GROMACS .gro file of C-alpha atoms in nm:
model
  405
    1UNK     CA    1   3.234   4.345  -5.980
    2UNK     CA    2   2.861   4.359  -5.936
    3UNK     CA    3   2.832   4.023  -6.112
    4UNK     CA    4   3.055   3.851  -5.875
    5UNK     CA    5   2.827   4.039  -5.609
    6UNK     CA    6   2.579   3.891  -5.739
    7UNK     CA    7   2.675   3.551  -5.796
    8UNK     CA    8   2.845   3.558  -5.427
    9UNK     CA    9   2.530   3.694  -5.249
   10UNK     CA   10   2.351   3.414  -5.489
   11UNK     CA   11   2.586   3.109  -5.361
   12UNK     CA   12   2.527   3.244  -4.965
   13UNK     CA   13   2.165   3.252  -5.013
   14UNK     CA   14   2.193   2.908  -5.172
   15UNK     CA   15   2.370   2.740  -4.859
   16UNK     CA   16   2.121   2.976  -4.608
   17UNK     CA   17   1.860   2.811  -4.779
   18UNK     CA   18   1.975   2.488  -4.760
   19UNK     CA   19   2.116   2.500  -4.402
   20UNK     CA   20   1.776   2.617  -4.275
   21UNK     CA   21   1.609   2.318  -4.479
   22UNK     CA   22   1.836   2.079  -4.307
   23UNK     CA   23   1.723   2.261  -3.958
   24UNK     CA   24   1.390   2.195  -4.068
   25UNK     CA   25   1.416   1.852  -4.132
   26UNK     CA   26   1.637   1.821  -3.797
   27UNK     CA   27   1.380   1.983  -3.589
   28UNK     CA   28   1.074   1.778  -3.768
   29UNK     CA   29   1.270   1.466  -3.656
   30UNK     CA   30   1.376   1.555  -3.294
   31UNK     CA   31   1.021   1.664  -3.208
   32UNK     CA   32   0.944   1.312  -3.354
   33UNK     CA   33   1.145   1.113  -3.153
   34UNK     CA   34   1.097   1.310  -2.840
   35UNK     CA   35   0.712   1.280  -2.917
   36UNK     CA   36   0.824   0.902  -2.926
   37UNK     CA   37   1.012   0.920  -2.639
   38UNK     CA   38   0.708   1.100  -2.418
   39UNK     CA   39   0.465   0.796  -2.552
   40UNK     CA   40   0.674   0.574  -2.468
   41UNK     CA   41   0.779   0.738  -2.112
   42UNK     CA   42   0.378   0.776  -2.034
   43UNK     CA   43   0.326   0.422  -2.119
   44UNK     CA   44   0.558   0.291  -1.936
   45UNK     CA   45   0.431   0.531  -1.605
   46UNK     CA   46   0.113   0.381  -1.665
   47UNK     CA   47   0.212   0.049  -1.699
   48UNK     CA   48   0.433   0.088  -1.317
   49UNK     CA   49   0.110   0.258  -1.184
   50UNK     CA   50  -0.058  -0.071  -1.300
   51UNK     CA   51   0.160  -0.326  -1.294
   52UNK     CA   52   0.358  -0.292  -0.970
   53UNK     CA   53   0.371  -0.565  -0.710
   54UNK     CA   54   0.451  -0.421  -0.415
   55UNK     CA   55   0.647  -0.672  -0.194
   56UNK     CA   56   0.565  -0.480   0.134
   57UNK     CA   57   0.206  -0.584   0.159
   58UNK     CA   58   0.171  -0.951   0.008
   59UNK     CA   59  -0.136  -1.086  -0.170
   60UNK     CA   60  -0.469  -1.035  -0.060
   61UNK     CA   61  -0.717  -1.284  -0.004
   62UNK     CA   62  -1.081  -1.205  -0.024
   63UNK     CA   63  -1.334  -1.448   0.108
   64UNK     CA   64  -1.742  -1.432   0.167
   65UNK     CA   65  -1.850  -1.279  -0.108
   66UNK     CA   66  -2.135  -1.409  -0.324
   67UNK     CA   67  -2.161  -1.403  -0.720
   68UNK     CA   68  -2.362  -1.083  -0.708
   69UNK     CA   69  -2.148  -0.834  -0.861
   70UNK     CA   70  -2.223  -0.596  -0.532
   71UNK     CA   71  -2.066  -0.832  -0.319
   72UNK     CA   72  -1.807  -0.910  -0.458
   73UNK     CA   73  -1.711  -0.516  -0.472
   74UNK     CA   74  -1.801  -0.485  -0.108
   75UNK     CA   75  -1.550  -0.745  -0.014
   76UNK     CA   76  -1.268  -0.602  -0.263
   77UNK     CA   77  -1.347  -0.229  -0.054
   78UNK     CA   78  -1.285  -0.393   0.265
   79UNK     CA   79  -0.983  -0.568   0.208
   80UNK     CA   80  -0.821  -0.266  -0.002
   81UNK     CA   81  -0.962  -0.007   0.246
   82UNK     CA   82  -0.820  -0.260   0.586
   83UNK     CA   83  -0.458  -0.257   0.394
   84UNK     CA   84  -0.459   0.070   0.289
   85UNK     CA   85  -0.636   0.201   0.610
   86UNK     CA   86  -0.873   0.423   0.431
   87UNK     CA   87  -1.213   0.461   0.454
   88UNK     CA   88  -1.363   0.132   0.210
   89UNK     CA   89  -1.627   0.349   0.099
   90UNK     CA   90  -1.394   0.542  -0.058
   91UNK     CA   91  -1.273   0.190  -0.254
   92UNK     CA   92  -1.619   0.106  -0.353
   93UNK     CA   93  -1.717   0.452  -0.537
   94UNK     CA   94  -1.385   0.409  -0.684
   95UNK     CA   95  -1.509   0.111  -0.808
   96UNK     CA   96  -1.867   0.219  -0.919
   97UNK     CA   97  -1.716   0.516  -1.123
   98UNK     CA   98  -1.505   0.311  -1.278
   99UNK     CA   99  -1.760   0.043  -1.381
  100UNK     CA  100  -2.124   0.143  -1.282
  101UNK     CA  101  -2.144  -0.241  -1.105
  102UNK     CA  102  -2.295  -0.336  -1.415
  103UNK     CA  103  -2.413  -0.712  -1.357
  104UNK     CA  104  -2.326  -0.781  -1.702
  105UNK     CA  105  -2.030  -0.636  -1.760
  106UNK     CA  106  -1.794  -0.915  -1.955
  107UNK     CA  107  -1.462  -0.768  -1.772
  108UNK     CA  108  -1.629  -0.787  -1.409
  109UNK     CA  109  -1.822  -1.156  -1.484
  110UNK     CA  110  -1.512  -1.338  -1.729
  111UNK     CA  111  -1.243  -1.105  -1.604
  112UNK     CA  112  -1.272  -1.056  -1.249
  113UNK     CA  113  -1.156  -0.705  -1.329
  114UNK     CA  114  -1.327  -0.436  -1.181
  115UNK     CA  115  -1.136  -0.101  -1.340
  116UNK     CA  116  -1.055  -0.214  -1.658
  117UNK     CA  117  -0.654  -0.311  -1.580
  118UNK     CA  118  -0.500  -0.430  -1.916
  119UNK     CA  119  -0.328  -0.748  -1.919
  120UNK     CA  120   0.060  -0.775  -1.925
  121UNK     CA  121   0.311  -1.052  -1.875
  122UNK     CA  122   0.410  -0.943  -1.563
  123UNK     CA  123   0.069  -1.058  -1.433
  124UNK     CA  124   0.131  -1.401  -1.568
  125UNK     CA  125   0.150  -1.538  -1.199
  126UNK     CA  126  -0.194  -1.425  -1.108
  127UNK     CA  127  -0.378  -1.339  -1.475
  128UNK     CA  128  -0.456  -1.411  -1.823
  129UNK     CA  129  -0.509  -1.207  -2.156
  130UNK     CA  130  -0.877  -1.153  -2.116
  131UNK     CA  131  -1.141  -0.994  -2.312
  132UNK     CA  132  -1.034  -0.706  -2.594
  133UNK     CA  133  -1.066  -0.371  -2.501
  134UNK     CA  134  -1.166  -0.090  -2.766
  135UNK     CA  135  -0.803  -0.012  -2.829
  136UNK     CA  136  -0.781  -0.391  -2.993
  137UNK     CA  137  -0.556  -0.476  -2.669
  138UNK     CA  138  -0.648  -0.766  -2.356
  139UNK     CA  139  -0.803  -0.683  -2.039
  140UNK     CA  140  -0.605  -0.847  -1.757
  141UNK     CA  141  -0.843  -1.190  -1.653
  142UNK     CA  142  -0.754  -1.211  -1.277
  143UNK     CA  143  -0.726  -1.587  -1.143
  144UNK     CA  144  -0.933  -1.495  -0.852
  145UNK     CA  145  -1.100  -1.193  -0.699
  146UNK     CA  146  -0.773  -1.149  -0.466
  147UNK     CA  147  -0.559  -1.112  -0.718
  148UNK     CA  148  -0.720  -0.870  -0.888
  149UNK     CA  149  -0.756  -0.694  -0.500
  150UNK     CA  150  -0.370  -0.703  -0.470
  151UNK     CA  151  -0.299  -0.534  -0.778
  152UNK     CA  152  -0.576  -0.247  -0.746
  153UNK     CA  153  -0.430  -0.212  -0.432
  154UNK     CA  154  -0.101  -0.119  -0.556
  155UNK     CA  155  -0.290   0.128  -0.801
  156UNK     CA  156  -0.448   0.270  -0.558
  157UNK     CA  157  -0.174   0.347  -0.321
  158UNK     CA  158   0.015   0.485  -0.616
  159UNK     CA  159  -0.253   0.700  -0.708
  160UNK     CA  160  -0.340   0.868  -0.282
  161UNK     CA  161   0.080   0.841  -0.261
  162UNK     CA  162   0.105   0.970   0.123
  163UNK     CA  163  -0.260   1.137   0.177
  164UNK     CA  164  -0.526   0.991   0.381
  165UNK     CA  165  -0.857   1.099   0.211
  166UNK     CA  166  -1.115   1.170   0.463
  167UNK     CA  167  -1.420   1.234   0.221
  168UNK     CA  168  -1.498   1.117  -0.136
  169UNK     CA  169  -1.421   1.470  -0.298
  170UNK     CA  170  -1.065   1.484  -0.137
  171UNK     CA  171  -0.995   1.075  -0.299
  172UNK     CA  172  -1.133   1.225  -0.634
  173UNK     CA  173  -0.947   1.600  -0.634
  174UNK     CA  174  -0.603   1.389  -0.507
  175UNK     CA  175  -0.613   1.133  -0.824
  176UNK     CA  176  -0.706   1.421  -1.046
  177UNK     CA  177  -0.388   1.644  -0.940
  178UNK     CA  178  -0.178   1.242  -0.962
  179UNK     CA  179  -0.311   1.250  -1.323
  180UNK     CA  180  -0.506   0.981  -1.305
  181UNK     CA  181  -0.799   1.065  -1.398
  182UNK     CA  182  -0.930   1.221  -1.778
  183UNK     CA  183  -1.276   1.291  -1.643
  184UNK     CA  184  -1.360   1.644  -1.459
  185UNK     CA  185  -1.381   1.623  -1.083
  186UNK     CA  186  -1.774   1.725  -1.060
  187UNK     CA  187  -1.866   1.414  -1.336
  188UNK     CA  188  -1.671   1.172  -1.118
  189UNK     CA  189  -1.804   1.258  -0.798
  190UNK     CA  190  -2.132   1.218  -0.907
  191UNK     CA  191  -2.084   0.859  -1.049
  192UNK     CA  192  -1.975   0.759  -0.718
  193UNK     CA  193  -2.114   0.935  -0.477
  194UNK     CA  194  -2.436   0.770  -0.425
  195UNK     CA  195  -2.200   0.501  -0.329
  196UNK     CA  196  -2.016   0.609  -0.092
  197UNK     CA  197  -2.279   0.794   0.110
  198UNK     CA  198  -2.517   0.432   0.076
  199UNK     CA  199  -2.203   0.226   0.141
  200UNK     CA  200  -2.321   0.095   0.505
  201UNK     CA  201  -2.656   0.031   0.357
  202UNK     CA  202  -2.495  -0.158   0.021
  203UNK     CA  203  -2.309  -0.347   0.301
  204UNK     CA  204  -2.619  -0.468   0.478
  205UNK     CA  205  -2.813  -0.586   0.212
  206UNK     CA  206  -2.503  -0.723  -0.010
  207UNK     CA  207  -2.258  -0.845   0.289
  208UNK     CA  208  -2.482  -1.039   0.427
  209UNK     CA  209  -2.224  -1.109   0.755
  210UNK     CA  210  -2.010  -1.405   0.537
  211UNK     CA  211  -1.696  -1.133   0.443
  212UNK     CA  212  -1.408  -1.196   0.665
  213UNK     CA  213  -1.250  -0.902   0.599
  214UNK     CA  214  -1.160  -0.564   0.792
  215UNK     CA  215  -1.198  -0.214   0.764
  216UNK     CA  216  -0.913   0.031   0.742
  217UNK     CA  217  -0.932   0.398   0.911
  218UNK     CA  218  -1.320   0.487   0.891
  219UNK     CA  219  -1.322   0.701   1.208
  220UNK     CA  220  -1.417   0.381   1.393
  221UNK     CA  221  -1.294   0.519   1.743
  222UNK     CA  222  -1.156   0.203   1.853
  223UNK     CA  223  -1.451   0.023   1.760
  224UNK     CA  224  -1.297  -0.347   1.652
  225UNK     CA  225  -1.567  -0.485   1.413
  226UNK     CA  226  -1.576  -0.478   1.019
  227UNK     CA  227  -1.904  -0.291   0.835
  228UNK     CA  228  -2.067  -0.676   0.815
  229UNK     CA  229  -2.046  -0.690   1.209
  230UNK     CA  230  -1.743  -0.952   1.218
  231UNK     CA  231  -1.511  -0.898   1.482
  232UNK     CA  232  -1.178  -0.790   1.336
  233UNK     CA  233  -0.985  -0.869   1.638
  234UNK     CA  234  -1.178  -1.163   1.799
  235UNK     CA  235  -0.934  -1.230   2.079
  236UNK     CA  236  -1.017  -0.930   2.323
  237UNK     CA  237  -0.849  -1.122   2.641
  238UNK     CA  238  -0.711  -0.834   2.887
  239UNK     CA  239  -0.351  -0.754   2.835
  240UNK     CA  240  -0.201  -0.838   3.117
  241UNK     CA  241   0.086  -1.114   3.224
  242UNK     CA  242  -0.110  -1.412   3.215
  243UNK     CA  243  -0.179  -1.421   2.884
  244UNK     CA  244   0.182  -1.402   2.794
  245UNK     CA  245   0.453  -1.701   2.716
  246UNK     CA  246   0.818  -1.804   2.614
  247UNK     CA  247   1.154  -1.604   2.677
  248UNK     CA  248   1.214  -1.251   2.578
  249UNK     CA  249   1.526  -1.004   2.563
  250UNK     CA  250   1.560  -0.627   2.494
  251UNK     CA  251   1.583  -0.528   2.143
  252UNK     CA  252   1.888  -0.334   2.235
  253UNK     CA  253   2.185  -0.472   2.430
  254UNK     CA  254   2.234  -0.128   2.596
  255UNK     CA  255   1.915  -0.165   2.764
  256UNK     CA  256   1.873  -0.257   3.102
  257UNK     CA  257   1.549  -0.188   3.290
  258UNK     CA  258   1.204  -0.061   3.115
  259UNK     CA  259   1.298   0.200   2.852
  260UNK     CA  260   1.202   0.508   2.779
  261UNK     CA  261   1.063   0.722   2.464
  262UNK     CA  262   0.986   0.972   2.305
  263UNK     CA  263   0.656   1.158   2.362
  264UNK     CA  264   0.411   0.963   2.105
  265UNK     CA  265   0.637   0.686   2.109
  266UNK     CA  266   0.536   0.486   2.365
  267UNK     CA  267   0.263   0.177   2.350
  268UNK     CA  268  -0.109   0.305   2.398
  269UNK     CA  269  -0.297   0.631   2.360
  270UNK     CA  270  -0.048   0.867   2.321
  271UNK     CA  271  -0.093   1.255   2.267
  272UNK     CA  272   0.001   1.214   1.898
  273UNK     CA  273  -0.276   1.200   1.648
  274UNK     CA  274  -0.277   0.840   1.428
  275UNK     CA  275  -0.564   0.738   1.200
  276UNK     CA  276  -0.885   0.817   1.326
  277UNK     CA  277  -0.750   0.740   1.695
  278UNK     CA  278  -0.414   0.845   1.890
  279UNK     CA  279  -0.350   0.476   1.957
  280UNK     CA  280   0.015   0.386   1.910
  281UNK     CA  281   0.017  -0.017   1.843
  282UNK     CA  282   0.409  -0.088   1.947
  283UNK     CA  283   0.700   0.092   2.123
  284UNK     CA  284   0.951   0.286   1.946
  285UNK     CA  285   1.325   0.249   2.077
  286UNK     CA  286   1.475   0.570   1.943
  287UNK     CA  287   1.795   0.687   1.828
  288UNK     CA  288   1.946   0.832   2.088
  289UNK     CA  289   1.760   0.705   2.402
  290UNK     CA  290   1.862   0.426   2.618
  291UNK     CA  291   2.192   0.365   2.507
  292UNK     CA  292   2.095   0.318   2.153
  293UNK     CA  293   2.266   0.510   1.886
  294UNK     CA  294   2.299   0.501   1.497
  295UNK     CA  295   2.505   0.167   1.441
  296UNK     CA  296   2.362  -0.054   1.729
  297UNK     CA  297   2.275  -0.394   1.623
  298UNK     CA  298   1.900  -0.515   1.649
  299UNK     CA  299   1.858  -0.791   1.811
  300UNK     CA  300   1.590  -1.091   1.824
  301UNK     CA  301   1.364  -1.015   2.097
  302UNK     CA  302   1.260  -1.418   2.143
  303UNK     CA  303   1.347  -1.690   1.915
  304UNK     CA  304   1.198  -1.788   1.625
  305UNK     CA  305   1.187  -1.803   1.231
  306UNK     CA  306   1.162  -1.493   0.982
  307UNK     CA  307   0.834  -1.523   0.823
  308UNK     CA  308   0.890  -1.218   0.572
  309UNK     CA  309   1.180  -0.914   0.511
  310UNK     CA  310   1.055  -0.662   0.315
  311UNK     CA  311   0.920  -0.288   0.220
  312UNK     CA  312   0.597  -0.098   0.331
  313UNK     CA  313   0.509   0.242   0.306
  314UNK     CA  314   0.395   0.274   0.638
  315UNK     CA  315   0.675   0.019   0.777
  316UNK     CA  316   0.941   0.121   0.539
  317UNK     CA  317   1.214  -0.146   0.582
  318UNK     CA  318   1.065  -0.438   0.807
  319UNK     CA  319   1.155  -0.759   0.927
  320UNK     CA  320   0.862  -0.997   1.063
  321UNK     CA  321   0.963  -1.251   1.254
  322UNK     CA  322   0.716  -1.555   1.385
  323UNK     CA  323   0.747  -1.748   1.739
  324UNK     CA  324   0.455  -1.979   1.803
  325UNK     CA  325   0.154  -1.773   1.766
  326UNK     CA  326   0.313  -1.477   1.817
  327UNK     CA  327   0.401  -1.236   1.516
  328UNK     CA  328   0.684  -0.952   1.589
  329UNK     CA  329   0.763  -0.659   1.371
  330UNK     CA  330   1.099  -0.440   1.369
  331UNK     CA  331   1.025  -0.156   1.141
  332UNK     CA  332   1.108   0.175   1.066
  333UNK     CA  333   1.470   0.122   1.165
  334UNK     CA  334   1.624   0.064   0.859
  335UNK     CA  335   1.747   0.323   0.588
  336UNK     CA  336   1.774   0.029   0.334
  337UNK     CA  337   1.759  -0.316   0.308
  338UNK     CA  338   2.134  -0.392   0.309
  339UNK     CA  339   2.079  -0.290   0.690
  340UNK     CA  340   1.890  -0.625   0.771
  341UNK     CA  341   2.116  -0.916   0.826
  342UNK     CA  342   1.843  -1.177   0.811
  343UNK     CA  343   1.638  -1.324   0.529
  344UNK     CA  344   1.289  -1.513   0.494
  345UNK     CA  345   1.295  -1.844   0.626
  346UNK     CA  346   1.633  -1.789   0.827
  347UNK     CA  347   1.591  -1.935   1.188
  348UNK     CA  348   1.698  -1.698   1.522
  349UNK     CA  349   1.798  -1.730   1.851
  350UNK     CA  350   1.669  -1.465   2.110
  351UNK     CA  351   1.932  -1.192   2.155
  352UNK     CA  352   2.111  -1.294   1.797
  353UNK     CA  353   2.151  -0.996   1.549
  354UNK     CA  354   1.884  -0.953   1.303
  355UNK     CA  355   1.986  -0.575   1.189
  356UNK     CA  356   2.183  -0.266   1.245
  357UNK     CA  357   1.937   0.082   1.280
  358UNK     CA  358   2.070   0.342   1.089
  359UNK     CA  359   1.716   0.564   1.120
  360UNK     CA  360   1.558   0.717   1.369
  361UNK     CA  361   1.405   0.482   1.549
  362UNK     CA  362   1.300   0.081   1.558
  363UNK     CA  363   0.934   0.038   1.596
  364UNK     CA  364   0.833  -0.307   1.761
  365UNK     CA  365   0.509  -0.441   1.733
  366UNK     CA  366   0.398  -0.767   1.879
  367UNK     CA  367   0.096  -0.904   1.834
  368UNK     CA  368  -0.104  -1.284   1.798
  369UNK     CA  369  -0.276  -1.532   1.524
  370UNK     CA  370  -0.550  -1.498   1.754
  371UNK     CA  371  -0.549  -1.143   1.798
  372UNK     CA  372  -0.472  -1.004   1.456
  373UNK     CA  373  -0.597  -1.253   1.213
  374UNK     CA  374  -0.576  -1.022   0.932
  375UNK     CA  375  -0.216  -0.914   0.887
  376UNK     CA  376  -0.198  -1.337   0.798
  377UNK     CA  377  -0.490  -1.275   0.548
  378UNK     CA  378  -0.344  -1.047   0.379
  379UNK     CA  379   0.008  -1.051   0.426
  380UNK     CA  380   0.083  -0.709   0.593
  381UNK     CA  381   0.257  -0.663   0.858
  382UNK     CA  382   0.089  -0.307   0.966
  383UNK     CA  383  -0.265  -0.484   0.978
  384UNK     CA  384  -0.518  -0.285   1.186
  385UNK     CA  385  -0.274  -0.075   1.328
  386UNK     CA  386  -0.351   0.275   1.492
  387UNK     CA  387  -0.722   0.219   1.490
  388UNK     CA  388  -0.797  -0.123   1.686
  389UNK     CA  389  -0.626  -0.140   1.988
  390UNK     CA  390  -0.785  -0.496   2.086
  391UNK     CA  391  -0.538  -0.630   1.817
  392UNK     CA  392  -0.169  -0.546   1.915
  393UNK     CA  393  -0.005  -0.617   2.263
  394UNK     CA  394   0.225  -0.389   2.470
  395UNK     CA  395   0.574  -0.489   2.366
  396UNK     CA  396   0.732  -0.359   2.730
  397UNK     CA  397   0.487  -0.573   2.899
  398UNK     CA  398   0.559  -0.929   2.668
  399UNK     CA  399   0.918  -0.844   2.705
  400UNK     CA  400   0.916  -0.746   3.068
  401UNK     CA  401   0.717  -1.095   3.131
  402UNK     CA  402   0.969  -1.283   2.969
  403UNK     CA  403   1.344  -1.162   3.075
  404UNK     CA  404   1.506  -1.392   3.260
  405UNK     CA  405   1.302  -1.729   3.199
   0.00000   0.00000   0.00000
């Protein structure tokens, strides 16, 4: 009896053993391929954070810079920092943490690559493998200084995501709680900060009046000229009839004399706080008000061609039509882009259906070539918005001008 005990306690402890050898091994390999599985998760995050081309701004183009490595990072903080609205101080630390300006730094003189962006075939359109990095892979080699701006700008908005930074220490504490950063917030702040508080000074000395670019929201107060003393919205003619032209409708059909919004909403200093100003730079026609409702179709307000449809953080779901030198945006109005009815390059009559609002409100801004040169330069329709009144016009007033003709 005890034998078979024995031998019976001896078998059980046999398959124990080898049941919790098989969980072993199990284990060992599931904490291998969900080790694999993280790696290959975080490279692929880092590789969207890098890599993505955000259709809602467009390329930038960077001109006026010379071939001293200064300039060229002055003119890459102004056009970042005018898309992004932020201040472009904040842009050029960035930039001097990241690579000290070095003058002879292969990535910033071969590469045009001023934070050390690896190359992948996604940038095929606007890079090249360049130099090796220290982990035996390519640095991205940027076709052009703009290139590598329109990419950095995409990593930068990734990294702020909705805040605003005010100050160098909020940009640095925000893309150390993203993850961005490995370094410790005091280290970083210090490679930068010399920057940042010097950055009208660097400007001065390195901008030397030749960059055609503009500033985003530096606290300006309505003042309309970029850090090199350009005028960012050079036509400053009074915004009043005579300056306006061609036939214009309501964007609604439900509307039949001058609208009305919601407080905030309305063209002009409002009592809501945007940017660095409370400047409002269009006319929101809100859900609810005037006969619009969820459903209504959005119509053309004049005729012309659809210059772009697309997505923008601050615009959401736009549509940007051109008409002469006029450039009008309907944003903020659509949930997705299913609810736009129009594509690039699509010709429309005034009063024709361009979209159906299913959010709270349509947003139209109206502005000129003349008086907003940069949202062409750079491809976004929310150029200089909130901060420089001098470049948008009163959509009531254009429209107004215009009914009837």
């Amino acid at each position: 009896m005890r034998k078979r005990l024995k031998h019976k306690w001896t078998k059980w402890l046999l398959v124990a053993a080898a049941f919790f050898g098989f969980a072993t091994v199990l284990i060992a390999g599931i904490s291998s391929i969900g080790g694999t599985i993280v790696t290959l998760l975080l490279s692929w995050q880092s590789q969207t954070c890098q890599q993505q081309t955000d259709d809602s701004s467009g390329s930038i183009n960077v001109s006026g810079y010379s071939k001293n490595v200064v300039s060229k990072a002055i003119a890459l903080a102004e056009a970042v920092g005018a898309d992004l609205r932020i201040n472009p101080a904040l842009v050029f630390a960035q930039i001097n943490a990241e690579t000290g300006l070095n003058p002879n730094d292969r990535e910033i003189i071969d590469d045009n690559n001023f934070s050390g962006i690896k190359y992948s075939p996604s940038f095929a359109s606007v890079a090249t493998p360049g130099n090796i990095s220290s982990e035996g892979d390519h640095y991205a080699r940027f076709k052009s200084i703009g290139a590598y701006a329109t990419i950095y700008r995409n990593t930068i908005k990734n990294m702020l995501g909705n805040t605003k930074p005010k100050t160098w220490r909020e940009f640095v504490v925000t893309i150390k709680k993203g993850g961005y950063m490995g370094d410790n917030v005091d280290h970083y702040l210090s490679l930068g900060q010399d920057k940042y508080d010097h950055y009208k000074d660097f400007v001065k000395k390195y901008g030397n009046g030749k960059i055609k670019v503009s500033t985003g929201s530096n606290g300006s107060d309505d003042v309309d000229t970029a850090n090199d003393g350009s005028n960012i919205c050079p036509d400053t003619s009074s915004n009043d009839n005579s300056n306006y032209s061609g036939k214009w409708a309501w964007p609604f059909a439900s509307i039949k004399g001058t609208p009305s919004s919601l407080d905030g909403g309305q063209y002009g200093h409002t009592s809501f706080s945007r940017g660095s100003t409370n400047f409002h730079d269009g006319f929101d026609f809100s859900n609810g008000l005037n006969g619009v409702h969820n459903g209504s179709a959005v119509l053309a307000v004049t005729s012309g061609k659809i210059y772009k449809v697309g997505y923008n953080g601050a615009a959401k779901y736009y549509i940007w039509e051109k008409a002469g030198d006029y450039n009008i945006i309907y944003q903020e109005g659509f949930s997705s882009k299913g609810d736009i009815h129009v594509k690039q390059g699509d010709t429309v009559k005034i009063g024709e259906k361009i979209g159906t609002i299913t959010d709270t409100h349509v947003h139209l801004g109206i502005t000129t070539n003349k008086k907003n040169p940069t949202m062409n330069q750079i491809g976004s329709p929310v150029a200089n918005g909130f901060d420089h009144p001098d470049c948008w016009l009163n959509p009531i007033k254009v429209i107004e001008h215009g009914l009837g003709k």
